[in-house]
Amino acid sequence: MQLSGAQILVQSLKAENVEYVFGYPGGAVLEIYDAIFQLKKFRHILVRHEQAAVHAADAYSRASNGEKIGVALVTSGPGATNAITGIATANSDSVPLVVISGQVGTPAIGSDAFQEVDTIGISRPCVKHNFLVTHIGELAETIKKAFQIARTGRPGVVVIDVPKDVTQAMAKFSYPQEDINIRSYQPVTHGHTGQIKKAAQVLAAAKRPIVLFGGGVVLGNASNVLTDFIQSTGTPCVATLMGLGAFPSTNRQFLGMVGMHGSYEGNLALQNADVVLAVGARFDDRVISVPDKFTDDGKKIIHIDIDPSSIAKRVKVDVPIVGDVKNVLADLLALWQKQNLAFSNNALEKWWKSIENWRSHNSLWFESADEYIKPQQVIQTLAKITGNNALITSDVGQHQMFTAQYYPFQRPRQWLNSGGLGTMGVGLPYAMGAKLARPEEDVFCITGEGSIQMNIQELSTCYQYRLPIKVINLNNGFLGMVRQWQELYYENRYSETYMDSLPDFVKLAEAYGHVGIRVEKPADIEGALKEAIALKDRLVFMDFITDRTQNVYPMVGNGKGLDEMVLPPHMDKIKATAANEREQNSRSAS
């Protein structure tokens, strides 16, 4: 029996156990949409913008424990270009995703036909791989390869560009049952035994060890073995923004997030460690700031990552280990225990004493107010009433950093945000995808009045599919993070950061068929959150009117080291002491 290319595509997606496809129809994909309608193999989620389709598919994939891969479907031309932001966002965070784009018929490719763009060329810099299918006989195998490439090795986005005449052609359908051997693509999954032994020796000799873990631990489902390793060895640990939740944030050994808005104790511990065991982290600029300042004290670095190109990209690595982080950590822990390795008690005790001294300064303390809402209060109250267990998505900005600092994530895939690309507008479509992946969980989208307006049209999608997510809008009337930089580094010149024409978000939410609540007093925070949670079957949009002047601290500015943080006002004495110490050290060196 012969099927059309569109039918083959739909049957292939079903063979990959696809449950949801997020998309928006157009001329180049009408055959595919007709096949979806007739075959009814999975559910299609109609978004209101292609960017949101990819973001929602991205979050569906992130929230699915690696078992399911998000799929987005867009038409040619503007459909494909609208999807690029979502594609780059997902690929930057190593999220497995398959994006199918329609294309003009093969005879018209290159002729500047209506709604033609070079999707392969445009997407090449921001995907793991892409395919242009020019013959129907290649379609099923290409889809199999796409899913295989997306989920294996370092996960990423694969784009499949399908011309309209390929979807119209007819052929016999046969879907490969086993993985296809791709000669040029053979990811390494197990670490080199010699390198693992060397890593164990270097780590055991450390006087000030620390474990830095990132999003690779979450994506690699290595949270349990990471926790076992940290607790067995007694090392302190810190997380990147994307690693939060891979180790329980309430555990004493966890020192918090590190980087531009990392905790005081976390940043100083990472800076002053003599051996850093980095697991699934990239040492990017938002984590260590300036590489030379991070490594200038001769610290040794052990770096575990499944992507060899990520190792030693920004810092010199003493012990590189390429492999699946779950497998490598398991082997390293087994070797550690087999050889009865341990740190020097005196050295580790002294190290922990320094850390506890830094922690005692409580860098995340803030002074609450009775007359106006601090954004930190909202996050802390949410954490309290949800038992630190809600699934949280966020947009990008101050609210994102406040959430990372003040919500104690306890498990992997509990925290979905755009870390690598920093894409405003992801929060709402992320919440949509997460709720579809895990309908039994309470899903909160924490956003700001700037970010939410970038994809606010998806409130319509939420209404159509009855997605009862809870939106927390921390509304300070500014593009808050930009305003903070302008205050600190541009002499308070607030160029284009003031949002002086905001909508009434309560009425806007109600216009889309949802519940809107405005909260203006700190005493009403808990009641509003509990009211929203009680409305199990409704989307609730909570507009919290917050302190317009609140900044995110600590903060590491451009060109500064992790030990050169801008500290909150209550730590002014510490700031002065640190500056004096740096000056004395500089004089001694000269």
Coordinates of C-alpha atoms in Angstrom, one line a residue:
M1 CA 0.0 0.0 0.0
Q2 CA 1.4 3.4 -1.0
L3 CA 1.1 6.5 1.2
S4 CA 1.7 10.1 0.4
G5 CA 4.7 11.8 1.8
A6 CA 2.5 13.7 4.3
Q7 CA 1.0 10.4 5.5
I8 CA 4.5 8.8 5.7
L9 CA 5.6 11.8 7.8
V10 CA 2.7 11.4 10.2
Q11 CA 3.0 7.7 10.5
S12 CA 6.8 8.1 11.2
L13 CA 6.1 10.5 14.0
K14 CA 3.6 8.0 15.5
A15 CA 6.3 5.3 15.2
E16 CA 8.5 7.6 17.4
N17 CA 5.7 7.6 20.0
V18 CA 5.0 11.3 19.4
E19 CA 2.0 12.4 21.5
Y20 CA 1.9 16.2 20.7
V21 CA 2.9 18.3 17.8
F22 CA 3.0 22.0 18.4
G23 CA 2.5 24.0 15.2
Y24 CA 0.8 26.5 12.9
P25 CA -0.5 25.7 9.4
G26 CA 0.4 27.3 6.1
G27 CA 0.4 26.6 2.4
A28 CA 3.6 24.5 2.3
V29 CA 2.4 22.1 5.0
L30 CA -1.3 21.7 4.1
E31 CA -0.8 18.1 3.0
I32 CA 0.8 17.4 6.3
Y33 CA -2.1 19.0 8.2
D34 CA -4.6 17.1 6.1
A35 CA -2.8 13.9 7.0
I36 CA -2.9 14.8 10.7
F37 CA -6.7 15.5 10.4
Q38 CA -7.4 12.2 8.6
L39 CA -5.0 9.8 10.4
K40 CA -5.5 11.1 14.0
K41 CA -2.2 9.5 15.2
F42 CA -1.4 12.2 17.8
R43 CA -2.7 15.5 19.1
H44 CA -1.8 18.8 17.5
I45 CA -1.5 21.9 19.6
L46 CA -2.4 25.1 17.6
V47 CA -0.3 27.9 18.9
R48 CA -0.7 31.6 17.9
H49 CA 2.9 32.2 16.8
E50 CA 5.5 29.8 15.5
Q51 CA 8.1 30.9 18.0
A52 CA 5.8 29.7 20.8
A53 CA 5.4 26.4 19.0
V54 CA 9.1 25.7 19.3
H55 CA 9.3 27.0 22.9
A56 CA 6.4 24.8 23.9
A57 CA 7.9 21.7 22.2
D58 CA 11.2 22.6 23.9
A59 CA 9.6 22.6 27.4
Y60 CA 7.6 19.5 26.7
S61 CA 11.0 17.8 25.9
R62 CA 12.7 19.3 29.0
A63 CA 9.9 18.2 31.3
S64 CA 9.7 14.7 30.0
N65 CA 12.7 13.1 31.7
G66 CA 14.3 12.5 28.3
E67 CA 11.7 10.0 27.4
K68 CA 9.8 12.1 24.9
I69 CA 11.1 14.5 22.3
G70 CA 9.3 17.7 21.5
V71 CA 8.1 18.2 17.9
A72 CA 7.2 21.5 16.2
L73 CA 5.7 21.9 12.7
V74 CA 5.8 25.2 10.8
T75 CA 5.3 26.3 7.2
S76 CA 7.9 27.7 4.8
G77 CA 9.2 31.3 4.7
P78 CA 8.0 33.4 7.6
G79 CA 6.8 30.3 9.5
A80 CA 10.4 28.9 9.4
T81 CA 12.0 32.3 10.2
N82 CA 9.6 32.8 13.2
A83 CA 10.7 29.5 14.5
I84 CA 14.4 30.3 14.5
T85 CA 14.4 32.0 17.9
G86 CA 12.9 28.9 19.5
I87 CA 15.3 26.7 17.6
A88 CA 18.4 28.7 18.8
T89 CA 17.0 28.8 22.4
A90 CA 16.5 25.0 22.6
N91 CA 19.8 24.2 20.9
S92 CA 21.8 26.6 23.2
D93 CA 20.4 24.6 26.2
S94 CA 21.1 21.2 24.5
V95 CA 17.4 20.3 24.4
P96 CA 16.4 17.3 22.1
L97 CA 13.9 18.7 19.6
V98 CA 12.7 17.9 16.1
V99 CA 11.4 20.8 14.0
I100 CA 9.7 20.1 10.7
S101 CA 9.4 23.0 8.3
G102 CA 7.6 23.1 5.0
Q103 CA 9.4 24.2 1.9
V104 CA 8.4 25.3 -1.6
G105 CA 8.4 22.5 -4.2
T106 CA 11.8 21.3 -5.2
P107 CA 11.6 22.7 -8.8
A108 CA 11.0 26.2 -7.2
I109 CA 13.8 26.1 -4.7
G110 CA 16.3 28.9 -5.4
S111 CA 13.9 30.8 -7.6
D112 CA 12.7 33.3 -4.9
A113 CA 9.3 31.6 -4.9
F114 CA 6.5 32.9 -2.7
Q115 CA 7.3 32.2 1.0
E116 CA 10.7 30.7 0.1
V117 CA 13.7 31.1 2.4
D118 CA 16.8 29.0 2.7
T119 CA 15.8 27.2 6.0
I120 CA 18.8 24.9 5.9
G121 CA 21.2 27.8 5.5
I122 CA 19.4 30.0 8.1
S123 CA 19.2 27.3 10.7
R124 CA 22.7 25.8 10.2
P125 CA 24.5 27.9 12.9
C126 CA 21.9 27.1 15.6
V127 CA 21.0 23.4 15.2
K128 CA 22.7 20.2 15.9
H129 CA 21.9 19.0 12.4
N130 CA 19.5 19.7 9.6
F131 CA 18.1 17.8 6.6
L132 CA 16.5 18.9 3.3
V133 CA 14.4 16.0 2.0
T134 CA 14.4 16.1 -1.8
H135 CA 13.0 12.6 -2.5
I136 CA 10.1 10.8 -0.8
G137 CA 12.1 7.6 -0.5
E138 CA 14.4 9.4 2.0
L139 CA 11.6 10.7 4.2
A140 CA 11.0 7.9 6.7
E141 CA 14.8 7.2 7.2
T142 CA 15.5 10.9 7.6
I143 CA 12.9 11.2 10.4
K144 CA 14.4 8.2 12.1
K145 CA 17.9 9.8 11.9
A146 CA 16.5 13.1 13.2
F147 CA 15.2 11.6 16.4
Q148 CA 18.3 9.5 16.9
I149 CA 20.6 12.5 16.5
A150 CA 18.5 14.8 18.6
R151 CA 18.4 12.5 21.7
T152 CA 21.9 11.0 21.6
G153 CA 25.3 12.4 22.5
R154 CA 24.9 16.0 23.5
P155 CA 21.2 16.5 22.7
G156 CA 20.1 19.2 20.4
V157 CA 17.7 20.4 17.7
V158 CA 17.3 18.8 14.3
V159 CA 15.5 20.5 11.6
I160 CA 13.8 18.6 8.7
D161 CA 12.9 20.8 5.7
V162 CA 10.3 19.1 3.6
P163 CA 9.3 20.5 0.1
K164 CA 5.6 20.5 -0.8
D165 CA 6.0 18.1 -3.7
V166 CA 7.7 15.5 -1.4
T167 CA 4.6 15.6 0.8
Q168 CA 2.4 15.1 -2.3
A169 CA 4.4 12.2 -3.8
M170 CA 3.4 8.6 -3.2
A171 CA 5.6 5.7 -2.0
K172 CA 5.5 2.5 0.1
F173 CA 6.0 3.1 3.8
S174 CA 8.5 1.3 5.9
Y175 CA 9.9 2.8 9.1
P176 CA 13.3 1.6 10.4
Q177 CA 12.8 -0.4 13.7
E178 CA 16.5 -0.1 14.8
D179 CA 18.8 2.8 15.1
I180 CA 20.6 3.6 11.9
N181 CA 24.4 3.4 11.8
I182 CA 25.6 6.8 11.0
R183 CA 29.3 6.4 10.3
S184 CA 30.3 10.0 11.0
Y185 CA 28.2 10.2 14.2
Q186 CA 29.3 7.9 17.0
P187 CA 29.0 9.7 20.4
V188 CA 31.3 8.4 23.2
T189 CA 29.2 7.3 26.2
H190 CA 31.8 5.8 28.6
G191 CA 34.8 7.7 29.9
H192 CA 38.4 6.6 29.4
T193 CA 39.4 4.4 32.4
G194 CA 42.9 6.0 32.7
Q195 CA 41.4 9.5 32.8
I196 CA 38.9 8.5 35.5
K197 CA 41.7 7.1 37.6
K198 CA 43.7 10.3 37.1
A199 CA 40.6 12.4 38.1
A200 CA 40.2 10.4 41.3
Q201 CA 43.8 10.9 42.2
V202 CA 43.8 14.7 41.5
L203 CA 40.5 15.1 43.4
A204 CA 41.7 13.1 46.5
A205 CA 44.8 15.3 46.8
A206 CA 42.7 18.4 46.9
K207 CA 42.6 20.6 50.0
R208 CA 39.7 22.8 48.8
P209 CA 37.6 20.6 46.4
I210 CA 34.3 21.7 44.9
V211 CA 31.9 20.1 42.5
L212 CA 30.4 22.4 39.8
F213 CA 27.4 20.8 38.1
G214 CA 25.4 22.2 35.2
G215 CA 22.5 21.4 32.8
G216 CA 24.3 18.3 31.5
V217 CA 23.5 16.5 34.7
V218 CA 19.8 17.3 34.3
L219 CA 19.7 16.3 30.6
G220 CA 21.8 13.2 31.3
N221 CA 19.5 12.0 34.1
A222 CA 22.5 11.8 36.4
S223 CA 21.0 13.6 39.4
N224 CA 20.9 10.4 41.6
V225 CA 24.6 9.5 41.0
L226 CA 25.7 13.1 41.4
T227 CA 23.9 13.2 44.8
D228 CA 25.5 9.9 45.8
F229 CA 28.9 11.2 44.8
I230 CA 28.7 14.5 46.6
Q231 CA 27.3 13.0 49.8
S232 CA 29.8 10.1 49.8
T233 CA 32.8 12.3 49.3
G234 CA 31.7 15.2 51.5
T235 CA 32.5 17.9 49.0
P236 CA 30.7 21.2 48.8
C237 CA 28.9 21.8 45.5
V238 CA 27.6 24.6 43.4
A239 CA 25.2 24.8 40.4
T240 CA 25.0 26.8 37.2
L241 CA 21.6 28.3 36.4
M242 CA 20.8 25.3 34.3
G243 CA 21.9 22.8 36.9
L244 CA 19.5 23.9 39.6
G245 CA 17.5 21.0 40.9
A246 CA 20.1 18.3 40.0
F247 CA 21.1 18.3 43.7
P248 CA 18.6 19.3 46.5
S249 CA 19.0 23.0 47.2
T250 CA 18.2 22.6 50.9
N251 CA 21.1 20.2 51.4
R252 CA 23.9 21.7 53.6
Q253 CA 26.6 20.7 51.0
F254 CA 24.9 22.9 48.4
L255 CA 26.3 26.5 48.3
G256 CA 23.9 27.9 45.8
M257 CA 24.0 29.0 42.2
V258 CA 27.3 30.5 41.0
G259 CA 28.1 33.2 38.4
M260 CA 26.8 36.7 37.6
H261 CA 24.1 36.5 40.3
G262 CA 25.5 33.6 42.3
S263 CA 25.6 33.4 46.1
Y264 CA 28.5 35.0 48.0
E265 CA 29.6 31.7 49.4
G266 CA 29.1 29.9 46.2
N267 CA 31.2 32.3 44.1
L268 CA 34.0 32.6 46.6
A269 CA 34.1 28.8 47.1
L270 CA 34.4 28.3 43.3
Q271 CA 37.0 31.0 43.0
N272 CA 39.1 29.8 45.9
A273 CA 38.9 26.0 45.2
D274 CA 42.1 24.3 44.4
V275 CA 40.4 21.4 42.4
V276 CA 37.1 21.9 40.5
L277 CA 35.2 18.8 39.4
A278 CA 33.0 20.2 36.6
V279 CA 30.1 17.9 35.5
G280 CA 28.0 18.8 32.5
A281 CA 28.9 22.5 32.7
R282 CA 30.5 24.8 30.1
F283 CA 32.4 27.5 32.1
D284 CA 30.5 30.1 30.1
D285 CA 30.9 33.8 30.7
R286 CA 27.9 34.1 33.0
V287 CA 29.3 31.4 35.3
I288 CA 33.0 32.3 35.6
S289 CA 33.1 35.7 34.0
V290 CA 36.8 36.2 33.0
P291 CA 38.7 32.9 32.4
D292 CA 42.1 34.4 33.3
K293 CA 40.8 35.7 36.6
F294 CA 39.2 32.3 37.4
T295 CA 42.3 30.3 36.8
D296 CA 45.0 32.7 37.9
D297 CA 45.6 30.9 41.2
G298 CA 46.6 27.6 39.5
K299 CA 43.5 25.6 40.3
K300 CA 43.2 22.2 38.7
I301 CA 40.1 21.4 36.7
I302 CA 38.5 18.0 36.0
H303 CA 35.9 18.4 33.3
I304 CA 33.3 15.7 32.4
D305 CA 31.2 16.3 29.4
I306 CA 29.7 14.2 26.6
D307 CA 30.6 16.9 24.1
P308 CA 34.4 17.1 23.5
S309 CA 34.1 20.5 21.9
S310 CA 32.8 21.9 25.3
I311 CA 35.9 20.8 27.1
A312 CA 38.7 23.3 27.4
K313 CA 36.8 25.8 25.2
R314 CA 37.2 28.6 27.7
V315 CA 39.5 27.4 30.4
K316 CA 42.5 25.1 30.6
V317 CA 41.5 21.6 31.7
D318 CA 43.9 19.3 33.6
V319 CA 41.8 16.1 33.3
P320 CA 39.3 16.0 30.4
I321 CA 36.9 13.1 30.4
V322 CA 34.6 12.7 27.4
G323 CA 31.5 10.6 28.1
D324 CA 28.0 10.4 29.4
V325 CA 28.1 12.2 32.7
K326 CA 25.9 9.5 34.4
N327 CA 28.3 6.7 33.3
V328 CA 31.4 8.7 34.1
L329 CA 30.2 9.7 37.6
A330 CA 29.2 6.2 38.4
D331 CA 32.6 4.9 37.4
L332 CA 34.4 7.6 39.4
L333 CA 32.3 7.0 42.5
A334 CA 32.9 3.2 42.2
L335 CA 36.7 3.8 41.9
W336 CA 36.6 6.2 44.8
Q337 CA 34.9 3.7 47.1
K338 CA 36.9 0.7 45.9
Q339 CA 40.2 2.5 46.6
N340 CA 38.9 3.9 49.9
L341 CA 39.9 7.4 48.8
A342 CA 39.2 10.4 51.0
F343 CA 40.2 14.0 51.5
S344 CA 42.5 15.0 54.3
N345 CA 40.2 15.5 57.3
N346 CA 42.0 18.6 58.5
A347 CA 42.1 20.2 55.1
L348 CA 38.4 19.5 54.4
E349 CA 37.4 20.7 57.9
K350 CA 39.4 24.0 57.3
W351 CA 37.8 24.4 53.9
W352 CA 34.3 24.0 55.3
K353 CA 35.1 26.5 58.1
S354 CA 35.9 29.1 55.4
I355 CA 32.8 28.3 53.5
E356 CA 30.5 28.5 56.6
N357 CA 32.1 31.9 57.4
W358 CA 31.2 33.2 53.9
R359 CA 27.7 31.6 54.2
S360 CA 27.1 33.4 57.6
H361 CA 27.0 36.7 55.8
N362 CA 23.7 35.7 54.2
S363 CA 24.1 37.4 50.9
L364 CA 20.5 36.8 49.9
W365 CA 19.0 38.5 52.9
F366 CA 16.7 41.4 52.1
E367 CA 14.6 43.8 54.2
S368 CA 10.9 43.2 53.7
A369 CA 8.4 46.0 53.6
D370 CA 4.8 46.3 54.7
E371 CA 3.8 49.0 52.2
Y372 CA 5.1 47.5 49.0
I373 CA 5.9 44.1 47.6
K374 CA 9.5 42.9 47.2
P375 CA 9.8 40.3 44.4
Q376 CA 11.8 38.0 46.7
Q377 CA 8.8 37.9 49.0
V378 CA 6.6 36.5 46.3
I379 CA 9.1 33.7 45.4
Q380 CA 9.7 32.8 49.0
T381 CA 6.0 32.6 49.7
L382 CA 5.4 30.5 46.6
A383 CA 8.1 28.1 47.8
K384 CA 6.6 27.8 51.2
I385 CA 3.0 27.1 50.1
T386 CA 4.1 24.6 47.4
G387 CA 6.6 22.8 49.6
N388 CA 9.5 23.6 47.2
N389 CA 7.9 21.1 44.8
A390 CA 6.1 23.1 42.0
L391 CA 7.2 22.9 38.4
I392 CA 8.5 26.4 37.6
T393 CA 9.1 28.1 34.3
S394 CA 10.4 31.6 33.9
D395 CA 11.0 34.3 31.4
V396 CA 14.3 36.2 31.3
G397 CA 15.3 39.1 33.5
Q398 CA 15.3 40.0 37.2
H399 CA 12.4 37.7 38.0
Q400 CA 14.4 34.8 36.5
M401 CA 17.3 35.5 38.8
F402 CA 15.1 36.1 41.9
T403 CA 13.5 32.7 41.2
A404 CA 16.9 31.0 40.8
Q405 CA 18.0 32.5 44.1
Y406 CA 15.0 32.1 46.3
Y407 CA 13.1 29.0 45.1
P408 CA 14.9 25.9 46.6
F409 CA 14.6 23.4 43.7
Q410 CA 14.7 19.9 44.9
R411 CA 14.7 17.7 41.8
P412 CA 15.8 17.8 38.2
R413 CA 13.5 19.2 35.5
Q414 CA 11.6 21.2 38.1
W415 CA 13.1 24.5 36.7
L416 CA 12.7 25.4 33.0
N417 CA 14.2 28.6 31.7
S418 CA 16.3 29.9 28.9
G419 CA 19.9 29.8 30.1
G420 CA 22.2 29.9 27.1
L421 CA 20.3 32.3 24.8
G422 CA 18.4 34.3 27.5
T423 CA 15.2 34.5 25.4
M424 CA 12.5 36.8 26.6
G425 CA 9.0 35.4 25.9
V426 CA 9.7 31.7 26.7
G427 CA 7.9 31.6 30.1
L428 CA 4.3 31.2 29.0
P429 CA 4.8 28.7 26.1
Y430 CA 7.3 26.8 28.4
A431 CA 4.5 26.5 30.9
M432 CA 2.1 25.2 28.2
G433 CA 4.6 22.5 27.1
A434 CA 5.4 21.5 30.7
K435 CA 1.8 21.2 31.7
L436 CA 1.1 18.9 28.7
A437 CA 4.1 16.8 29.6
R438 CA 3.2 16.6 33.3
P439 CA -0.5 17.3 33.7
E440 CA -0.5 16.1 37.3
E441 CA 1.8 18.9 38.5
D442 CA 1.2 22.5 39.5
V443 CA 2.9 24.6 36.9
F444 CA 3.8 28.2 37.6
C445 CA 5.1 30.7 35.0
I446 CA 7.2 33.5 36.7
T447 CA 7.5 36.4 34.4
G448 CA 7.8 40.2 34.2
E449 CA 5.7 42.8 32.4
G450 CA 8.2 43.1 29.6
S451 CA 8.8 39.4 28.9
I452 CA 5.1 38.3 29.1
Q453 CA 4.1 40.6 26.3
M454 CA 6.4 38.9 23.9
N455 CA 4.2 35.8 23.6
I456 CA 1.1 36.9 25.5
Q457 CA -1.1 35.8 22.6
E458 CA -0.6 32.2 23.9
L459 CA -3.2 32.9 26.5
S460 CA -5.5 32.1 23.7
T461 CA -3.9 28.7 23.2
C462 CA -4.1 28.0 26.9
Y463 CA -7.9 28.8 26.8
Q464 CA -8.4 26.5 23.8
Y465 CA -6.7 23.5 25.3
R466 CA -7.8 24.3 28.9
L467 CA -4.2 24.5 30.3
P468 CA -4.7 25.6 34.0
I469 CA -1.2 27.1 34.6
K470 CA -0.6 29.9 37.1
V471 CA 1.1 33.1 35.9
I472 CA 3.0 35.2 38.4
N473 CA 3.8 38.6 36.8
L474 CA 6.4 40.5 38.9
N475 CA 5.4 43.9 37.6
N476 CA 7.8 46.7 38.5
G477 CA 7.1 48.9 35.4
F478 CA 10.6 48.5 34.1
L479 CA 12.7 46.2 32.0
G480 CA 14.2 45.4 35.3
M481 CA 17.5 43.8 34.5
V482 CA 18.3 46.5 31.9
R483 CA 17.4 49.2 34.4
Q484 CA 19.7 47.6 36.9
W485 CA 22.6 47.8 34.5
Q486 CA 21.8 51.3 33.6
E487 CA 21.7 52.3 37.2
L488 CA 25.0 50.7 38.1
Y489 CA 27.0 51.4 34.9
Y490 CA 25.2 54.1 32.9
E491 CA 24.7 56.8 35.6
N492 CA 21.0 56.2 35.8
R493 CA 20.3 56.9 32.2
Y494 CA 17.2 54.8 31.8
S495 CA 17.1 54.6 28.0
E496 CA 14.0 52.9 26.8
T497 CA 13.5 50.7 29.9
Y498 CA 10.5 52.3 31.4
M499 CA 7.2 50.6 30.4
D500 CA 4.9 53.6 30.5
S501 CA 2.0 52.1 28.5
L502 CA 1.3 48.8 30.2
P503 CA -2.0 47.1 29.7
D504 CA -4.4 46.2 32.5
F505 CA -3.2 42.6 32.9
V506 CA -6.2 41.6 34.9
K507 CA -8.6 42.7 32.2
L508 CA -6.4 41.3 29.5
A509 CA -6.4 37.9 31.2
E510 CA -10.2 38.1 31.6
A511 CA -10.5 39.0 27.9
Y512 CA -8.8 35.7 27.0
G513 CA -11.2 33.8 29.2
H514 CA -9.0 33.4 32.3
V515 CA -9.0 34.6 35.9
G516 CA -7.0 37.8 36.7
I517 CA -5.9 39.0 40.1
R518 CA -4.0 42.2 41.0
V519 CA -1.9 42.1 44.2
E520 CA -0.5 45.4 45.6
K521 CA 0.1 44.7 49.3
P522 CA 2.6 42.2 50.9
A523 CA -0.2 41.0 53.3
D524 CA -2.1 39.7 50.3
I525 CA 0.6 37.7 48.6
E526 CA -0.1 34.3 50.3
G527 CA -3.9 34.7 50.0
A528 CA -3.6 35.4 46.2
L529 CA -1.3 32.4 45.6
K530 CA -3.6 30.0 47.6
E531 CA -6.6 31.3 45.7
A532 CA -4.9 30.7 42.4
I533 CA -3.8 27.2 43.4
A534 CA -7.4 26.4 44.5
L535 CA -8.7 27.1 41.1
K536 CA -7.4 23.8 39.7
D537 CA -9.1 24.0 36.3
R538 CA -8.4 27.7 35.5
L539 CA -5.5 29.7 34.3
V540 CA -4.9 32.4 36.8
F541 CA -2.9 35.5 35.9
M542 CA -1.5 37.2 39.1
D543 CA -0.2 40.7 38.6
F544 CA 2.0 41.5 41.5
I545 CA 2.9 45.2 41.7
T546 CA 6.4 45.1 43.1
D547 CA 9.1 47.5 44.3
R548 CA 10.4 49.4 41.3
T549 CA 13.9 49.9 42.7
Q550 CA 14.8 46.4 43.7
N551 CA 18.1 45.0 42.3
V552 CA 19.4 41.5 42.1
Y553 CA 22.5 40.9 44.3
P554 CA 25.2 39.7 44.4
M555 CA 26.3 40.7 41.0
V556 CA 29.5 40.1 39.0
G557 CA 30.0 42.9 36.5
N558 CA 31.6 42.6 33.1
G559 CA 35.4 42.1 33.3
K560 CA 35.3 41.3 37.0
G561 CA 36.2 38.1 38.8
L562 CA 33.9 35.9 41.0
D563 CA 35.5 37.5 44.1
E564 CA 34.7 41.0 42.9
M565 CA 31.0 41.0 43.4
V566 CA 28.8 44.0 43.8
L567 CA 27.2 43.1 47.1
P568 CA 23.8 44.1 48.6
P569 CA 23.7 47.1 51.0
H570 CA 23.7 45.0 54.2
M571 CA 27.1 43.6 53.2
D572 CA 28.8 47.0 52.8
K573 CA 31.4 46.1 55.5
I574 CA 32.3 42.9 53.8
K575 CA 32.6 44.7 50.5
A576 CA 35.1 47.2 52.1
T577 CA 37.1 44.4 53.7
A578 CA 37.3 42.5 50.5
A579 CA 38.5 45.6 48.6
N580 CA 41.2 46.2 51.3
E581 CA 42.4 42.6 51.0
R582 CA 42.7 42.8 47.3
E583 CA 44.7 46.1 47.6
Q584 CA 47.0 44.5 50.1
N585 CA 47.5 41.4 48.0
S586 CA 48.3 43.6 45.0
R587 CA 50.9 45.6 46.9
S588 CA 52.5 42.4 48.2
A589 CA 52.7 41.0 44.7
S590 CA 54.4 44.2 43.4

